[in-house]
mmCIF file of C-alpha atoms in Angstrom:
data_model
loop_
_atom_site.group_PDB
_atom_site.id
_atom_site.type_symbol
_atom_site.label_atom_id
_atom_site.label_comp_id
_atom_site.label_asym_id
_atom_site.label_seq_id
_atom_site.Cartn_x
_atom_site.Cartn_y
_atom_site.Cartn_z
ATOM 1 C CA UNK A 1 0.129 -0.026 -0.034
ATOM 2 C CA UNK A 2 1.327 3.562 -0.821
ATOM 3 C CA UNK A 3 0.040 6.422 0.982
ATOM 4 C CA UNK A 4 1.174 9.989 0.993
ATOM 5 C CA UNK A 5 0.565 10.527 4.655
ATOM 6 C CA UNK A 6 4.190 11.163 5.951
ATOM 7 C CA UNK A 7 5.492 8.128 8.091
ATOM 8 C CA UNK A 8 6.638 10.624 10.709
ATOM 9 C CA UNK A 9 2.508 11.420 11.085
ATOM 10 C CA UNK A 10 2.250 8.091 12.390
ATOM 11 C CA UNK A 11 3.798 9.022 15.560
ATOM 12 C CA UNK A 12 3.603 12.600 16.370
ATOM 13 C CA UNK A 13 4.034 15.626 13.762
ATOM 14 C CA UNK A 14 6.647 18.098 15.475
ATOM 15 C CA UNK A 15 4.626 21.056 16.350
ATOM 16 C CA UNK A 16 6.850 23.363 14.652
ATOM 17 C CA UNK A 17 6.237 21.342 11.566
ATOM 18 C CA UNK A 18 3.478 23.739 10.408
ATOM 19 C CA UNK A 19 1.999 21.847 7.094
ATOM 20 C CA UNK A 20 1.833 18.704 8.596
ATOM 21 C CA UNK A 21 0.088 19.910 12.048
ATOM 22 C CA UNK A 22 -2.277 22.066 9.495
ATOM 23 C CA UNK A 23 -2.808 18.549 7.368
ATOM 24 C CA UNK A 24 -3.652 16.548 10.703
ATOM 25 C CA UNK A 25 -5.983 19.272 11.898
ATOM 26 C CA UNK A 26 -7.836 19.476 8.605
ATOM 27 C CA UNK A 27 -8.257 15.738 8.520
ATOM 28 C CA UNK A 28 -9.617 15.942 12.100
ATOM 29 C CA UNK A 29 -12.263 18.632 11.105
ATOM 30 C CA UNK A 30 -13.274 16.187 7.876
ATOM 31 C CA UNK A 31 -13.379 13.070 10.003
ATOM 32 C CA UNK A 32 -15.327 15.347 12.616
ATOM 33 C CA UNK A 33 -17.781 16.537 9.811
ATOM 34 C CA UNK A 34 -18.438 13.099 8.501
ATOM 35 C CA UNK A 35 -19.042 11.805 11.946
ATOM 36 C CA UNK A 36 -21.317 14.664 12.817
ATOM 37 C CA UNK A 37 -23.583 14.683 9.960
ATOM 38 C CA UNK A 38 -23.696 10.675 9.937
ATOM 39 C CA UNK A 39 -24.882 11.173 13.664
ATOM 40 C CA UNK A 40 -27.409 14.058 12.695
ATOM 41 C CA UNK A 41 -28.923 11.669 10.209
ATOM 42 C CA UNK A 42 -29.177 8.873 12.647
ATOM 43 C CA UNK A 43 -29.717 10.884 15.735
ATOM 44 C CA UNK A 44 -33.134 12.442 14.400
ATOM 45 C CA UNK A 45 -34.818 8.686 14.202
ATOM 46 C CA UNK A 46 -35.523 8.394 18.071
ATOM 47 C CA UNK A 47 -37.425 11.967 18.506
ATOM 48 C CA UNK A 48 -39.335 10.912 15.438
ATOM 49 C CA UNK A 49 -40.494 7.942 17.130
ATOM 50 C CA UNK A 50 -44.053 9.191 17.558
ATOM 51 C CA UNK A 51 -44.707 9.964 14.073
ATOM 52 C CA UNK A 52 -42.796 6.821 12.831
ATOM 53 C CA UNK A 53 -44.647 4.581 14.666
ATOM 54 C CA UNK A 54 -47.973 6.254 13.717
ATOM 55 C CA UNK A 55 -46.992 5.994 10.175
ATOM 56 C CA UNK A 56 -46.239 2.572 9.835
ATOM 57 C CA UNK A 57 -48.566 1.035 12.440
ATOM 58 C CA UNK A 58 -45.923 -0.094 14.622
ATOM 59 C CA UNK A 59 -45.091 -0.532 18.207
ATOM 60 C CA UNK A 60 -42.282 0.175 20.937
ATOM 61 C CA UNK A 61 -41.119 -3.234 20.077
ATOM 62 C CA UNK A 62 -41.216 -2.923 16.270
ATOM 63 C CA UNK A 63 -39.549 0.331 16.539
ATOM 64 C CA UNK A 64 -36.261 -0.702 18.753
ATOM 65 C CA UNK A 65 -36.009 -3.587 16.429
ATOM 66 C CA UNK A 66 -35.467 -1.281 13.588
ATOM 67 C CA UNK A 67 -32.689 0.306 15.729
ATOM 68 C CA UNK A 68 -31.126 -3.045 16.657
ATOM 69 C CA UNK A 69 -30.864 -3.838 13.048
ATOM 70 C CA UNK A 70 -29.193 -0.280 12.357
ATOM 71 C CA UNK A 71 -26.827 -1.071 15.472
ATOM 72 C CA UNK A 72 -26.261 -4.518 14.693
ATOM 73 C CA UNK A 73 -24.873 -3.527 11.109
ATOM 74 C CA UNK A 74 -23.096 -0.732 12.422
ATOM 75 C CA UNK A 75 -21.217 -3.176 14.736
ATOM 76 C CA UNK A 76 -20.917 -5.888 12.061
ATOM 77 C CA UNK A 77 -19.049 -3.452 9.687
ATOM 78 C CA UNK A 78 -16.180 -2.478 12.244
ATOM 79 C CA UNK A 79 -14.109 -5.514 11.617
ATOM 80 C CA UNK A 80 -14.373 -5.440 7.712
ATOM 81 C CA UNK A 81 -13.794 -1.640 7.988
ATOM 82 C CA UNK A 82 -10.582 -1.995 10.378
ATOM 83 C CA UNK A 83 -9.036 -4.773 8.336
ATOM 84 C CA UNK A 84 -9.756 -2.879 4.926
ATOM 85 C CA UNK A 85 -8.428 0.310 6.211
ATOM 86 C CA UNK A 86 -5.312 -1.962 7.126
ATOM 87 C CA UNK A 87 -4.718 -3.395 3.652
ATOM 88 C CA UNK A 88 -5.697 -0.472 1.418
ATOM 89 C CA UNK A 89 -5.571 2.727 3.729
ATOM 90 C CA UNK A 90 -7.697 5.049 5.034
ATOM 91 C CA UNK A 91 -9.215 6.901 1.983
ATOM 92 C CA UNK A 92 -11.469 4.531 0.003
ATOM 93 C CA UNK A 93 -13.277 3.134 3.142
ATOM 94 C CA UNK A 94 -13.972 7.213 4.114
ATOM 95 C CA UNK A 95 -15.127 7.957 0.986
ATOM 96 C CA UNK A 96 -17.258 5.062 0.023
ATOM 97 C CA UNK A 97 -18.763 4.438 3.696
ATOM 98 C CA UNK A 98 -19.892 8.353 3.244
ATOM 99 C CA UNK A 99 -21.789 7.297 0.078
ATOM 100 C CA UNK A 100 -23.146 4.033 1.338
ATOM 101 C CA UNK A 101 -24.641 6.295 4.190
ATOM 102 C CA UNK A 102 -26.246 8.666 1.719
ATOM 103 C CA UNK A 103 -27.845 5.515 0.218
ATOM 104 C CA UNK A 104 -29.327 4.555 3.355
ATOM 105 C CA UNK A 105 -30.741 8.112 4.265
ATOM 106 C CA UNK A 106 -32.201 8.248 0.724
ATOM 107 C CA UNK A 107 -34.044 5.109 1.752
ATOM 108 C CA UNK A 108 -35.409 6.585 5.048
ATOM 109 C CA UNK A 109 -36.704 9.110 3.070
ATOM 110 C CA UNK A 110 -38.516 7.359 0.543
ATOM 111 C CA UNK A 111 -39.450 3.767 1.689
ATOM 112 C CA UNK A 112 -43.166 3.631 2.617
ATOM 113 C CA UNK A 113 -43.422 0.409 4.599
ATOM 114 C CA UNK A 114 -42.163 -1.248 7.696
ATOM 115 C CA UNK A 115 -40.344 -3.462 5.820
ATOM 116 C CA UNK A 116 -38.189 -0.718 3.802
ATOM 117 C CA UNK A 117 -37.826 1.184 6.926
ATOM 118 C CA UNK A 118 -35.651 -1.932 7.998
ATOM 119 C CA UNK A 119 -33.622 -2.001 5.021
ATOM 120 C CA UNK A 120 -33.133 1.932 5.438
ATOM 121 C CA UNK A 121 -31.609 1.046 9.214
ATOM 122 C CA UNK A 122 -29.720 -1.967 7.724
ATOM 123 C CA UNK A 123 -27.386 0.283 4.979
ATOM 124 C CA UNK A 124 -27.389 3.501 7.295
ATOM 125 C CA UNK A 125 -25.758 1.108 9.655
ATOM 126 C CA UNK A 126 -23.470 -0.117 7.284
ATOM 127 C CA UNK A 127 -22.169 2.951 6.129
ATOM 128 C CA UNK A 128 -21.699 4.768 9.801
ATOM 129 C CA UNK A 129 -19.969 1.291 10.651
ATOM 130 C CA UNK A 130 -17.687 1.378 8.172
ATOM 131 C CA UNK A 131 -16.774 5.117 8.478
ATOM 132 C CA UNK A 132 -16.210 5.269 12.268
ATOM 133 C CA UNK A 133 -13.554 2.620 12.923
ATOM 134 C CA UNK A 134 -11.524 4.103 9.959
ATOM 135 C CA UNK A 135 -12.141 7.492 11.540
ATOM 136 C CA UNK A 136 -10.540 5.988 14.807
ATOM 137 C CA UNK A 137 -7.534 4.504 12.896
ATOM 138 C CA UNK A 138 -6.613 7.448 10.849
ATOM 139 C CA UNK A 139 -6.557 9.796 13.972
ATOM 140 C CA UNK A 140 -4.682 7.392 15.959
ATOM 141 C CA UNK A 141 -2.104 7.305 13.270
ATOM 142 C CA UNK A 142 -1.911 11.034 12.663
ATOM 143 C CA UNK A 143 -1.919 12.263 16.562
ATOM 144 C CA UNK A 144 0.182 9.146 18.021
ATOM 145 C CA UNK A 145 0.301 9.952 21.915
ATOM 146 C CA UNK A 146 -2.202 12.738 21.764
ATOM 147 C CA UNK A 147 -4.969 10.708 20.520
ATOM 148 C CA UNK A 148 -6.873 10.969 23.674
ATOM 149 C CA UNK A 149 -7.358 14.639 22.754
ATOM 150 C CA UNK A 150 -8.077 14.586 19.130
ATOM 151 C CA UNK A 151 -10.950 11.733 19.997
ATOM 152 C CA UNK A 152 -12.235 13.892 22.619
ATOM 153 C CA UNK A 153 -12.241 16.948 20.144
ATOM 154 C CA UNK A 154 -13.909 14.942 17.550
ATOM 155 C CA UNK A 155 -16.376 13.206 19.874
ATOM 156 C CA UNK A 156 -17.268 16.768 21.591
ATOM 157 C CA UNK A 157 -17.724 18.689 18.230
ATOM 158 C CA UNK A 158 -20.018 15.810 16.667
ATOM 159 C CA UNK A 159 -22.157 16.190 19.758
ATOM 160 C CA UNK A 160 -22.940 19.489 18.257
ATOM 161 C CA UNK A 161 -24.851 17.736 15.502
ATOM 162 C CA UNK A 162 -26.949 15.578 18.501
ATOM 163 C CA UNK A 163 -27.534 18.901 19.874
ATOM 164 C CA UNK A 164 -29.186 20.554 16.820
ATOM 165 C CA UNK A 165 -30.554 17.442 14.987
ATOM 166 C CA UNK A 166 -33.567 16.324 17.508
ATOM 167 C CA UNK A 167 -34.618 19.836 17.925
ATOM 168 C CA UNK A 168 -34.753 20.825 14.482
ATOM 169 C CA UNK A 169 -36.563 16.822 13.607
ATOM 170 C CA UNK A 170 -39.333 17.559 16.095
ATOM 171 C CA UNK A 171 -39.917 21.359 15.116
ATOM 172 C CA UNK A 172 -41.100 19.910 11.756
ATOM 173 C CA UNK A 173 -43.474 17.467 13.058
ATOM 174 C CA UNK A 174 -46.775 18.831 11.987
ATOM 175 C CA UNK A 175 -44.846 21.074 9.416
ATOM 176 C CA UNK A 176 -43.501 18.666 7.096
ATOM 177 C CA UNK A 177 -42.997 15.015 6.777
ATOM 178 C CA UNK A 178 -40.844 13.344 9.371
ATOM 179 C CA UNK A 179 -39.125 11.790 6.018
ATOM 180 C CA UNK A 180 -37.607 15.512 5.235
ATOM 181 C CA UNK A 181 -34.566 15.368 7.548
ATOM 182 C CA UNK A 182 -33.310 12.462 5.761
ATOM 183 C CA UNK A 183 -33.800 13.738 2.390
ATOM 184 C CA UNK A 184 -31.331 16.894 3.152
ATOM 185 C CA UNK A 185 -28.770 14.521 4.723
ATOM 186 C CA UNK A 186 -28.438 12.996 1.397
ATOM 187 C CA UNK A 187 -26.875 15.684 -0.083
ATOM 188 C CA UNK A 188 -24.861 16.609 2.605
ATOM 189 C CA UNK A 189 -22.995 13.235 3.207
ATOM 190 C CA UNK A 190 -22.506 13.044 -0.546
ATOM 191 C CA UNK A 191 -20.913 16.442 -0.357
ATOM 192 C CA UNK A 192 -18.573 15.333 2.435
ATOM 193 C CA UNK A 193 -17.835 12.341 0.871
ATOM 194 C CA UNK A 194 -16.310 14.517 -2.219
ATOM 195 C CA UNK A 195 -14.333 16.825 0.268
ATOM 196 C CA UNK A 196 -12.742 13.668 1.395
ATOM 197 C CA UNK A 197 -11.655 12.553 -1.957
ATOM 198 C CA UNK A 198 -9.854 15.695 -2.808
ATOM 199 C CA UNK A 199 -8.396 16.497 0.545
ATOM 200 C CA UNK A 200 -7.210 13.149 2.074
ATOM 201 C CA UNK A 201 -3.335 12.659 0.923
ATOM 202 C CA UNK A 202 -3.796 8.589 -0.124
ATOM 203 C CA UNK A 203 -4.004 7.014 -3.393
ATOM 204 C CA UNK A 204 -6.590 4.588 -3.728
ATOM 205 C CA UNK A 205 -5.557 1.127 -3.294
ATOM 206 C CA UNK A 206 -8.124 -1.818 -4.272
ATOM 207 C CA UNK A 207 -6.348 -4.679 -2.542
ATOM 208 C CA UNK A 208 -8.273 -7.645 -1.205
ATOM 209 C CA UNK A 209 -7.482 -7.764 2.308
ATOM 210 C CA UNK A 210 -5.775 -11.099 3.520
ATOM 211 C CA UNK A 211 -8.698 -11.939 6.365
ATOM 212 C CA UNK A 212 -7.592 -15.338 7.260
ATOM 213 C CA UNK A 213 -3.915 -13.764 8.524
ATOM 214 C CA UNK A 214 -6.000 -10.519 9.509
ATOM 215 C CA UNK A 215 -8.301 -12.442 11.667
ATOM 216 C CA UNK A 216 -5.781 -14.636 13.305
ATOM 217 C CA UNK A 217 -3.537 -11.348 14.260
ATOM 218 C CA UNK A 218 -6.879 -10.052 15.361
ATOM 219 C CA UNK A 219 -7.522 -12.654 17.499
ATOM 220 C CA UNK A 220 -4.403 -12.834 18.870
ATOM 221 C CA UNK A 221 -4.392 -9.080 20.341
ATOM 222 C CA UNK A 222 -7.974 -9.550 21.644
ATOM 223 C CA UNK A 223 -7.626 -13.096 23.105
ATOM 224 C CA UNK A 224 -5.556 -11.941 26.550
ATOM 225 C CA UNK A 225 -7.882 -11.756 29.997
ATOM 226 C CA UNK A 226 -7.250 -8.071 29.883
ATOM 227 C CA UNK A 227 -8.458 -7.100 26.976
ATOM 228 C CA UNK A 228 -11.834 -9.812 27.050
ATOM 229 C CA UNK A 229 -12.439 -7.813 30.446
ATOM 230 C CA UNK A 230 -12.552 -4.620 28.644
ATOM 231 C CA UNK A 231 -14.829 -5.596 25.840
ATOM 232 C CA UNK A 232 -16.783 -7.001 28.424
ATOM 233 C CA UNK A 233 -17.142 -3.598 30.264
ATOM 234 C CA UNK A 234 -17.483 -1.906 27.146
ATOM 235 C CA UNK A 235 -20.236 -4.020 25.823
ATOM 236 C CA UNK A 236 -22.405 -3.136 29.118
ATOM 237 C CA UNK A 237 -21.622 0.575 28.268
ATOM 238 C CA UNK A 238 -22.544 -0.074 24.479
ATOM 239 C CA UNK A 239 -26.161 -1.567 25.651
ATOM 240 C CA UNK A 240 -26.847 1.582 27.934
ATOM 241 C CA UNK A 241 -25.790 3.971 25.344
ATOM 242 C CA UNK A 242 -28.110 2.674 22.829
ATOM 243 C CA UNK A 243 -30.677 1.888 25.051
ATOM 244 C CA UNK A 244 -31.046 5.604 26.426
ATOM 245 C CA UNK A 245 -30.421 7.474 22.948
ATOM 246 C CA UNK A 246 -32.966 5.526 21.594
ATOM 247 C CA UNK A 247 -35.899 5.395 24.291
ATOM 248 C CA UNK A 248 -34.766 8.456 26.496
ATOM 249 C CA UNK A 249 -37.082 10.820 24.203
ATOM 250 C CA UNK A 250 -40.416 8.354 24.298
ATOM 251 C CA UNK A 251 -39.684 7.745 28.068
ATOM 252 C CA UNK A 252 -39.768 11.690 28.909
ATOM 253 C CA UNK A 253 -43.062 11.994 26.887
ATOM 254 C CA UNK A 254 -44.561 9.017 28.089
ATOM 255 C CA UNK A 255 -43.597 8.405 31.570
ATOM 256 C CA UNK A 256 -42.245 11.981 32.557
ATOM 257 C CA UNK A 257 -45.162 13.800 30.827
ATOM 258 C CA UNK A 258 -43.277 16.254 28.795
ATOM 259 C CA UNK A 259 -44.452 17.441 25.411
ATOM 260 C CA UNK A 260 -42.912 15.721 22.320
ATOM 261 C CA UNK A 261 -40.951 18.845 21.899
ATOM 262 C CA UNK A 262 -39.069 19.086 25.072
ATOM 263 C CA UNK A 263 -38.666 15.214 24.949
ATOM 264 C CA UNK A 264 -36.502 15.605 22.204
ATOM 265 C CA UNK A 265 -34.555 18.623 23.856
ATOM 266 C CA UNK A 266 -34.005 16.155 26.391
ATOM 267 C CA UNK A 267 -31.605 14.319 23.550
ATOM 268 C CA UNK A 268 -30.227 17.415 22.832
ATOM 269 C CA UNK A 269 -29.201 18.045 26.090
ATOM 270 C CA UNK A 270 -27.390 14.602 26.013
ATOM 271 C CA UNK A 271 -25.322 15.711 23.082
ATOM 272 C CA UNK A 272 -24.652 19.443 24.219
ATOM 273 C CA UNK A 273 -23.022 17.809 27.279
ATOM 274 C CA UNK A 274 -20.685 16.021 25.198
ATOM 275 C CA UNK A 275 -19.704 19.116 23.387
ATOM 276 C CA UNK A 276 -17.716 19.888 26.574
ATOM 277 C CA UNK A 277 -17.482 16.583 28.367
ATOM 278 C CA UNK A 278 -15.787 14.686 25.701
ATOM 279 C CA UNK A 279 -12.755 16.924 25.087
ATOM 280 C CA UNK A 280 -12.243 17.615 28.778
ATOM 281 C CA UNK A 281 -12.388 13.164 29.513
ATOM 282 C CA UNK A 282 -9.842 12.607 26.260
ATOM 283 C CA UNK A 283 -7.370 15.152 27.254
ATOM 284 C CA UNK A 284 -7.830 13.890 31.202
ATOM 285 C CA UNK A 285 -7.112 10.534 30.154
ATOM 286 C CA UNK A 286 -3.794 11.633 28.594
ATOM 287 C CA UNK A 287 -2.550 12.788 31.968
ATOM 288 C CA UNK A 288 -4.232 11.081 34.953
ATOM 289 C CA UNK A 289 -4.634 7.523 33.417
ATOM 290 C CA UNK A 290 -7.479 6.221 30.783
ATOM 291 C CA UNK A 291 -8.784 3.489 32.808
ATOM 292 C CA UNK A 292 -9.543 5.881 35.767
ATOM 293 C CA UNK A 293 -11.489 8.428 33.845
ATOM 294 C CA UNK A 294 -13.377 5.694 32.298
ATOM 295 C CA UNK A 295 -14.359 3.756 35.141
ATOM 296 C CA UNK A 296 -15.392 6.523 37.162
ATOM 297 C CA UNK A 297 -17.591 7.532 34.213
ATOM 298 C CA UNK A 298 -19.594 4.483 34.499
ATOM 299 C CA UNK A 299 -20.156 4.446 38.057
ATOM 300 C CA UNK A 300 -21.073 8.042 38.077
ATOM 301 C CA UNK A 301 -23.341 7.615 35.124
ATOM 302 C CA UNK A 302 -25.300 4.535 36.680
ATOM 303 C CA UNK A 303 -26.004 6.416 40.125
ATOM 304 C CA UNK A 304 -27.191 9.096 37.953
ATOM 305 C CA UNK A 305 -29.435 7.360 35.619
ATOM 306 C CA UNK A 306 -31.299 5.492 38.454
ATOM 307 C CA UNK A 307 -31.760 8.928 40.280
ATOM 308 C CA UNK A 308 -33.305 10.313 36.670
ATOM 309 C CA UNK A 309 -35.571 7.064 36.167
ATOM 310 C CA UNK A 310 -36.603 6.527 39.832
ATOM 311 C CA UNK A 311 -36.525 9.727 41.682
ATOM 312 C CA UNK A 312 -36.630 12.996 39.769
ATOM 313 C CA UNK A 313 -39.982 14.562 39.444
ATOM 314 C CA UNK A 314 -39.975 18.733 39.019
ATOM 315 C CA UNK A 315 -38.800 19.622 35.729
ATOM 316 C CA UNK A 316 -35.350 21.448 36.714
ATOM 317 C CA UNK A 317 -34.250 18.299 38.664
ATOM 318 C CA UNK A 318 -34.838 16.068 35.833
ATOM 319 C CA UNK A 319 -33.024 18.380 33.623
ATOM 320 C CA UNK A 320 -30.095 19.036 36.101
ATOM 321 C CA UNK A 321 -29.783 15.397 36.764
ATOM 322 C CA UNK A 322 -30.211 14.292 33.128
ATOM 323 C CA UNK A 323 -27.248 16.548 32.090
ATOM 324 C CA UNK A 324 -25.136 15.289 34.672
ATOM 325 C CA UNK A 325 -25.773 11.762 33.609
ATOM 326 C CA UNK A 326 -25.152 12.737 30.179
ATOM 327 C CA UNK A 327 -21.379 14.275 31.398
ATOM 328 C CA UNK A 328 -20.731 10.957 33.016
ATOM 329 C CA UNK A 329 -21.619 8.619 30.314
ATOM 330 C CA UNK A 330 -19.926 10.467 27.482
ATOM 331 C CA UNK A 331 -16.843 10.691 29.217
ATOM 332 C CA UNK A 332 -16.468 7.112 28.945
ATOM 333 C CA UNK A 333 -15.521 6.753 25.504
ATOM 334 C CA UNK A 334 -12.685 9.136 24.492
ATOM 335 C CA UNK A 335 -10.624 7.419 27.533
ATOM 336 C CA UNK A 336 -11.881 4.144 26.775
ATOM 337 C CA UNK A 337 -11.164 4.117 22.690
ATOM 338 C CA UNK A 338 -7.618 5.903 23.475
ATOM 339 C CA UNK A 339 -6.941 3.194 25.782
ATOM 340 C CA UNK A 340 -7.508 0.458 23.489
ATOM 341 C CA UNK A 341 -5.697 2.219 20.734
ATOM 342 C CA UNK A 342 -2.526 2.191 23.127
ATOM 343 C CA UNK A 343 -2.901 -1.825 23.617
ATOM 344 C CA UNK A 344 -2.857 -2.942 19.834
ATOM 345 C CA UNK A 345 -0.122 -2.905 17.563
ATOM 346 C CA UNK A 346 0.527 -0.340 14.676
ATOM 347 C CA UNK A 347 -0.054 -3.069 11.649
ATOM 348 C CA UNK A 348 -3.304 -4.515 12.590
ATOM 349 C CA UNK A 349 -4.562 -1.831 14.583
ATOM 350 C CA UNK A 350 -7.598 -0.990 12.617
ATOM 351 C CA UNK A 351 -8.366 -5.189 12.549
ATOM 352 C CA UNK A 352 -7.899 -5.539 16.136
ATOM 353 C CA UNK A 353 -9.815 -2.564 17.216
ATOM 354 C CA UNK A 354 -12.603 -3.388 14.564
ATOM 355 C CA UNK A 355 -13.117 -7.221 15.625
ATOM 356 C CA UNK A 356 -13.262 -5.542 19.364
ATOM 357 C CA UNK A 357 -15.739 -3.158 18.847
ATOM 358 C CA UNK A 358 -17.625 -5.654 16.631
ATOM 359 C CA UNK A 359 -18.438 -7.635 19.634
ATOM 360 C CA UNK A 360 -19.181 -4.579 21.439
ATOM 361 C CA UNK A 361 -21.418 -2.924 19.365
ATOM 362 C CA UNK A 362 -23.279 -5.780 18.268
ATOM 363 C CA UNK A 363 -24.031 -6.539 22.244
ATOM 364 C CA UNK A 364 -24.987 -2.667 22.657
ATOM 365 C CA UNK A 365 -27.414 -3.341 19.207
ATOM 366 C CA UNK A 366 -29.791 -5.314 21.310
ATOM 367 C CA UNK A 367 -30.359 -2.312 23.723
ATOM 368 C CA UNK A 368 -33.070 -0.578 22.066
ATOM 369 C CA UNK A 369 -35.032 -3.940 21.254
ATOM 370 C CA UNK A 370 -34.565 -5.382 24.968
ATOM 371 C CA UNK A 371 -35.654 -1.865 26.497
ATOM 372 C CA UNK A 372 -38.696 -1.683 23.908
ATOM 373 C CA UNK A 373 -39.856 -5.462 25.025
ATOM 374 C CA UNK A 374 -38.997 -4.117 28.552
ATOM 375 C CA UNK A 375 -41.069 -1.328 28.458
ATOM 376 C CA UNK A 376 -44.170 -3.140 27.113
ATOM 377 C CA UNK A 377 -43.799 -5.592 29.907
ATOM 378 C CA UNK A 378 -42.765 -4.340 33.021
ATOM 379 C CA UNK A 379 -41.914 -0.375 32.241
ATOM 380 C CA UNK A 380 -39.670 2.020 31.165
ATOM 381 C CA UNK A 381 -38.635 2.549 34.870
ATOM 382 C CA UNK A 382 -37.836 -1.451 35.503
ATOM 383 C CA UNK A 383 -35.952 -1.579 32.220
ATOM 384 C CA UNK A 384 -33.789 1.588 32.921
ATOM 385 C CA UNK A 385 -33.089 0.607 36.437
ATOM 386 C CA UNK A 386 -31.392 -2.527 35.763
ATOM 387 C CA UNK A 387 -29.245 -0.790 33.076
ATOM 388 C CA UNK A 388 -27.904 1.785 35.738
ATOM 389 C CA UNK A 389 -27.055 -1.266 37.958
ATOM 390 C CA UNK A 390 -24.867 -2.898 35.321
ATOM 391 C CA UNK A 391 -23.124 0.610 34.605
ATOM 392 C CA UNK A 392 -22.066 0.738 38.281
ATOM 393 C CA UNK A 393 -20.785 -2.928 38.078
ATOM 394 C CA UNK A 394 -19.098 -2.386 35.128
ATOM 395 C CA UNK A 395 -17.557 0.657 36.308
ATOM 396 C CA UNK A 396 -16.402 -0.416 39.376
ATOM 397 C CA UNK A 397 -14.654 -3.865 37.847
ATOM 398 C CA UNK A 398 -12.710 -1.290 35.456
ATOM 399 C CA UNK A 399 -11.423 0.573 38.747
ATOM 400 C CA UNK A 400 -10.925 -2.651 40.564
ATOM 401 C CA UNK A 401 -8.720 -3.962 38.115
ATOM 402 C CA UNK A 402 -6.488 -1.145 37.330
ATOM 403 C CA UNK A 403 -3.714 -2.307 39.071
ATOM 404 C CA UNK A 404 -4.135 -5.981 38.477
ATOM 405 C CA UNK A 405 -3.309 -5.230 34.470
#
């Protein structure tokens, strides 16, 4: 594979080397733009749960199934995306994944049946899964030891999309079709693909990855007790995140009695907090330790989620406690993602991290369906309470084993 990305960038560009530093920052901006617009298109689905359910005549379980399919596809693309980027470089996967996401959004904008909605969710998940894993690898190569800060900045800025998109989506209900936001996203993600095509300094190299060797190397890297424990803990986090971001708007609407627009705004609060929390978490993990930051985030998020679900009643208490929960849980990813990248070898980083994320996110993809079923059998409160307990347990395990590994 040939790439015009300078080899020195695979470690850390010298601060005085302005062209290389400028290129790193430009790539950080482009990767962040891609993840932001993908998130915007995906995150409007939960706030639009009511009109989508009404339009297709489905219940919570069927709606949760669609989101689980999206996340399962997202998960299953992690390893293929990582292995492909190890073999061919980043450019082809970054550009191709944005185009696939555009197809998914187009299907969401036009599909007229529930079955078509499921297919659209599947394609959208494929595009996002390919993009996100390669983005992590690309930024890790460019930023070296400062990857935690880069991941935090990217995640924080991406959170702006999560702030704006739910508010914009719910504001158009009653004025225009719920499909219109997805039509807009088709144009935007194709534009991002074109800019990536022009600006990423790599040649297109189309090689078939050596899958058997890649699988063997990746399995070797993730098969230690240390990595398996980390994967189990991160899978619990993934279930919680998918469950919360899918059903918190509906929970706020049906259980807490908020209006449809205010329920969508609560999801925006989650991403607004992430704009500030993720860069702080990533930078802090570079300084005080990745496991300490990640473990503390899980413990606090579990306690705060229990309070949101079981205790918080006045609106101000609900808002403040949910904002604090959001701060805690979004602080986990920048620290833990950087920790995984610290552990994996450079030549198989994409495949190893991709295989780990495939397991993590595939388990996480069950979250929306499980909460949807749980909401219809025992109620939202009981389902979320179980998740809060699992978060506390996972965080305690991570903190307790910090010295053991």
